[in-house]
mmCIF file of C-alpha atoms in Angstrom:
data_model
loop_
_atom_site.group_PDB
_atom_site.id
_atom_site.type_symbol
_atom_site.label_atom_id
_atom_site.label_comp_id
_atom_site.label_asym_id
_atom_site.label_seq_id
_atom_site.Cartn_x
_atom_site.Cartn_y
_atom_site.Cartn_z
ATOM 1 C CA UNK A 97 119.650 -33.240 -25.667
ATOM 2 C CA UNK A 98 122.147 -35.940 -24.771
ATOM 3 C CA UNK A 99 124.372 -35.738 -21.717
ATOM 4 C CA UNK A 100 127.678 -33.893 -21.944
ATOM 5 C CA UNK A 101 129.495 -36.462 -19.780
ATOM 6 C CA UNK A 102 129.560 -40.126 -20.766
ATOM 7 C CA UNK A 103 130.726 -42.914 -18.448
ATOM 8 C CA UNK A 104 132.378 -46.223 -19.301
ATOM 9 C CA UNK A 105 129.069 -48.131 -19.290
ATOM 10 C CA UNK A 106 127.665 -45.885 -22.042
ATOM 11 C CA UNK A 107 130.942 -46.083 -23.972
ATOM 12 C CA UNK A 108 130.695 -49.894 -23.887
ATOM 13 C CA UNK A 109 127.121 -49.673 -25.171
ATOM 14 C CA UNK A 110 128.227 -47.982 -28.410
ATOM 15 C CA UNK A 111 131.808 -49.069 -29.069
ATOM 16 C CA UNK A 112 132.517 -52.721 -29.934
ATOM 17 C CA UNK A 113 135.827 -52.620 -28.011
ATOM 18 C CA UNK A 114 136.178 -54.562 -24.758
ATOM 19 C CA UNK A 115 138.854 -54.865 -22.098
ATOM 20 C CA UNK A 116 141.747 -54.772 -22.465
ATOM 21 C CA UNK A 117 141.356 -52.882 -25.782
ATOM 22 C CA UNK A 118 138.702 -50.417 -24.613
ATOM 23 C CA UNK A 119 141.023 -47.596 -23.681
ATOM 24 C CA UNK A 120 138.808 -44.598 -22.905
ATOM 25 C CA UNK A 121 137.239 -44.244 -19.455
ATOM 26 C CA UNK A 122 135.016 -41.179 -19.825
ATOM 27 C CA UNK A 123 133.977 -38.511 -22.345
ATOM 28 C CA UNK A 124 133.248 -34.861 -21.566
ATOM 29 C CA UNK A 125 132.869 -31.522 -23.335
ATOM 30 C CA UNK A 126 130.930 -33.111 -26.178
ATOM 31 C CA UNK A 127 129.915 -30.715 -28.935
ATOM 32 C CA UNK A 128 127.891 -32.797 -31.417
ATOM 33 C CA UNK A 129 129.492 -33.182 -34.859
ATOM 34 C CA UNK A 130 132.434 -31.052 -33.735
ATOM 35 C CA UNK A 131 134.547 -32.131 -30.772
ATOM 36 C CA UNK A 132 134.906 -34.047 -27.525
ATOM 37 C CA UNK A 133 137.359 -34.772 -24.732
ATOM 38 C CA UNK A 134 138.101 -38.267 -23.461
ATOM 39 C CA UNK A 135 139.780 -39.247 -20.232
ATOM 40 C CA UNK A 136 142.095 -42.254 -20.044
ATOM 41 C CA UNK A 137 143.598 -43.350 -16.753
ATOM 42 C CA UNK A 138 146.808 -45.252 -17.446
ATOM 43 C CA UNK A 139 146.967 -47.844 -14.679
ATOM 44 C CA UNK A 140 149.861 -49.799 -13.212
ATOM 45 C CA UNK A 141 147.779 -52.881 -14.070
ATOM 46 C CA UNK A 142 147.345 -51.945 -17.765
ATOM 47 C CA UNK A 143 147.994 -54.966 -19.983
ATOM 48 C CA UNK A 144 151.092 -53.495 -21.655
ATOM 49 C CA UNK A 145 152.973 -52.617 -18.434
ATOM 50 C CA UNK A 146 154.726 -55.956 -17.893
ATOM 51 C CA UNK A 147 156.064 -56.316 -21.432
ATOM 52 C CA UNK A 148 156.537 -52.835 -22.855
ATOM 53 C CA UNK A 149 159.876 -52.035 -21.285
ATOM 54 C CA UNK A 150 159.924 -53.999 -18.023
ATOM 55 C CA UNK A 151 161.271 -51.829 -15.261
ATOM 56 C CA UNK A 152 160.364 -48.663 -17.190
ATOM 57 C CA UNK A 153 156.804 -49.202 -18.495
ATOM 58 C CA UNK A 154 155.649 -46.908 -21.299
ATOM 59 C CA UNK A 155 152.292 -46.871 -23.082
ATOM 60 C CA UNK A 156 152.957 -47.938 -26.681
ATOM 61 C CA UNK A 157 152.556 -45.091 -29.166
ATOM 62 C CA UNK A 158 150.110 -47.125 -31.222
ATOM 63 C CA UNK A 159 147.831 -47.408 -28.160
ATOM 64 C CA UNK A 160 147.863 -43.642 -27.704
ATOM 65 C CA UNK A 161 146.750 -43.331 -31.343
ATOM 66 C CA UNK A 162 144.102 -45.997 -30.732
ATOM 67 C CA UNK A 163 142.763 -43.991 -27.776
ATOM 68 C CA UNK A 164 142.389 -40.945 -30.056
ATOM 69 C CA UNK A 165 140.658 -43.115 -32.676
ATOM 70 C CA UNK A 166 138.248 -44.570 -30.104
ATOM 71 C CA UNK A 167 137.327 -41.044 -29.042
ATOM 72 C CA UNK A 168 136.571 -40.045 -32.639
ATOM 73 C CA UNK A 169 134.529 -43.212 -33.200
ATOM 74 C CA UNK A 170 132.446 -42.578 -30.116
ATOM 75 C CA UNK A 171 131.721 -38.962 -31.101
ATOM 76 C CA UNK A 172 130.386 -40.004 -34.499
ATOM 77 C CA UNK A 173 128.495 -43.124 -33.354
ATOM 78 C CA UNK A 174 126.954 -41.229 -30.430
ATOM 79 C CA UNK A 175 125.129 -38.944 -32.842
ATOM 80 C CA UNK A 176 123.615 -41.623 -35.078
ATOM 81 C CA UNK A 177 119.974 -42.656 -34.737
ATOM 82 C CA UNK A 178 120.984 -46.327 -34.826
ATOM 83 C CA UNK A 179 124.667 -46.385 -33.772
ATOM 84 C CA UNK A 180 124.834 -50.150 -33.272
ATOM 85 C CA UNK A 181 124.578 -50.625 -37.043
ATOM 86 C CA UNK A 182 127.829 -48.737 -37.759
ATOM 87 C CA UNK A 183 131.540 -48.836 -36.920
ATOM 88 C CA UNK A 184 134.424 -46.454 -37.507
ATOM 89 C CA UNK A 185 137.703 -47.841 -38.850
ATOM 90 C CA UNK A 186 140.991 -45.953 -39.183
ATOM 91 C CA UNK A 187 141.989 -45.382 -42.792
ATOM 92 C CA UNK A 188 144.890 -43.010 -42.229
ATOM 93 C CA UNK A 189 147.129 -41.373 -39.647
ATOM 94 C CA UNK A 190 149.141 -38.250 -40.483
ATOM 95 C CA UNK A 191 151.300 -35.688 -38.736
ATOM 96 C CA UNK A 192 151.950 -37.875 -35.702
ATOM 97 C CA UNK A 193 154.242 -36.410 -33.070
ATOM 98 C CA UNK A 194 155.091 -38.022 -29.746
ATOM 99 C CA UNK A 195 156.177 -35.217 -27.415
ATOM 100 C CA UNK A 196 156.523 -37.088 -24.118
ATOM 101 C CA UNK A 197 156.291 -40.590 -22.717
ATOM 102 C CA UNK A 198 153.008 -41.865 -21.314
ATOM 103 C CA UNK A 199 153.520 -43.913 -18.152
ATOM 104 C CA UNK A 200 151.347 -45.653 -15.563
ATOM 105 C CA UNK A 201 149.722 -43.086 -13.285
ATOM 106 C CA UNK A 202 149.195 -40.554 -16.090
ATOM 107 C CA UNK A 203 145.720 -39.254 -16.819
ATOM 108 C CA UNK A 204 145.322 -38.526 -20.526
ATOM 109 C CA UNK A 205 143.062 -35.752 -21.765
ATOM 110 C CA UNK A 206 142.310 -36.537 -25.384
ATOM 111 C CA UNK A 207 140.879 -33.631 -27.343
ATOM 112 C CA UNK A 208 139.486 -34.309 -30.781
ATOM 113 C CA UNK A 209 138.016 -31.952 -33.350
ATOM 114 C CA UNK A 210 136.315 -32.862 -36.607
ATOM 115 C CA UNK A 211 138.243 -31.148 -39.393
ATOM 116 C CA UNK A 212 136.256 -32.394 -42.387
ATOM 117 C CA UNK A 213 133.688 -34.911 -43.573
ATOM 118 C CA UNK A 214 133.140 -36.196 -47.089
ATOM 119 C CA UNK A 215 130.507 -38.904 -47.503
ATOM 120 C CA UNK A 216 131.616 -41.580 -44.997
ATOM 121 C CA UNK A 217 135.202 -40.324 -44.611
ATOM 122 C CA UNK A 218 135.954 -38.256 -41.503
ATOM 123 C CA UNK A 219 139.160 -36.402 -40.678
ATOM 124 C CA UNK A 220 139.924 -35.453 -37.072
ATOM 125 C CA UNK A 221 142.610 -33.484 -35.320
ATOM 126 C CA UNK A 222 143.571 -35.122 -32.035
ATOM 127 C CA UNK A 223 145.840 -34.273 -29.158
ATOM 128 C CA UNK A 224 146.680 -35.942 -25.884
ATOM 129 C CA UNK A 225 147.689 -33.781 -22.945
ATOM 130 C CA UNK A 226 148.993 -34.811 -19.541
ATOM 131 C CA UNK A 227 148.830 -32.167 -16.816
ATOM 132 C CA UNK A 228 148.164 -29.596 -19.543
ATOM 133 C CA UNK A 229 151.310 -30.524 -21.493
ATOM 134 C CA UNK A 230 151.169 -31.900 -25.031
ATOM 135 C CA UNK A 231 152.108 -35.592 -25.226
ATOM 136 C CA UNK A 232 150.778 -36.726 -28.626
ATOM 137 C CA UNK A 233 149.256 -35.083 -31.678
ATOM 138 C CA UNK A 234 147.877 -36.641 -34.853
ATOM 139 C CA UNK A 235 145.428 -36.333 -37.706
ATOM 140 C CA UNK A 236 143.202 -39.437 -37.811
ATOM 141 C CA UNK A 237 141.120 -40.290 -40.875
ATOM 142 C CA UNK A 238 138.343 -42.850 -40.421
ATOM 143 C CA UNK A 239 135.580 -44.468 -42.447
ATOM 144 C CA UNK A 240 132.052 -44.973 -41.159
ATOM 145 C CA UNK A 241 131.002 -48.474 -42.275
ATOM 146 C CA UNK A 242 128.183 -50.929 -41.680
ATOM 147 C CA UNK A 243 128.743 -53.112 -38.626
ATOM 148 C CA UNK A 244 128.899 -56.821 -39.355
ATOM 149 C CA UNK A 245 126.241 -58.711 -37.430
ATOM 150 C CA UNK A 246 127.380 -61.763 -35.496
#
């Protein structure tokens, strides 16, 4: 059985993302083929802080959606026998609601749950909570595709 807590080094082993676009720091509460929780620490040194509302930095909404998508990709790739041969790409985002601003110093708890799977198309329900309060919710649809070798 695989570990139920995954650190950044293991995340980097499976996801093709690298700094500054690798947004998730840790995964916990992994239930294979069902759900997981990711932790994201929004830092004062995050790349978007200087330019996304100087003087009042806010994490861009699209980056919060990307952090949900990275969590879903990791959950699915983590379970494959040969995960380095596949990638997950977003094919749809529905029902997005931004409930509160995400600012430097926040710790995001991203909870994802697989809603359905049909062939290589996966649909996930995702939420981001800060201090137990809902910040973002969305339905993310992704395709599992062959990874291009470079």
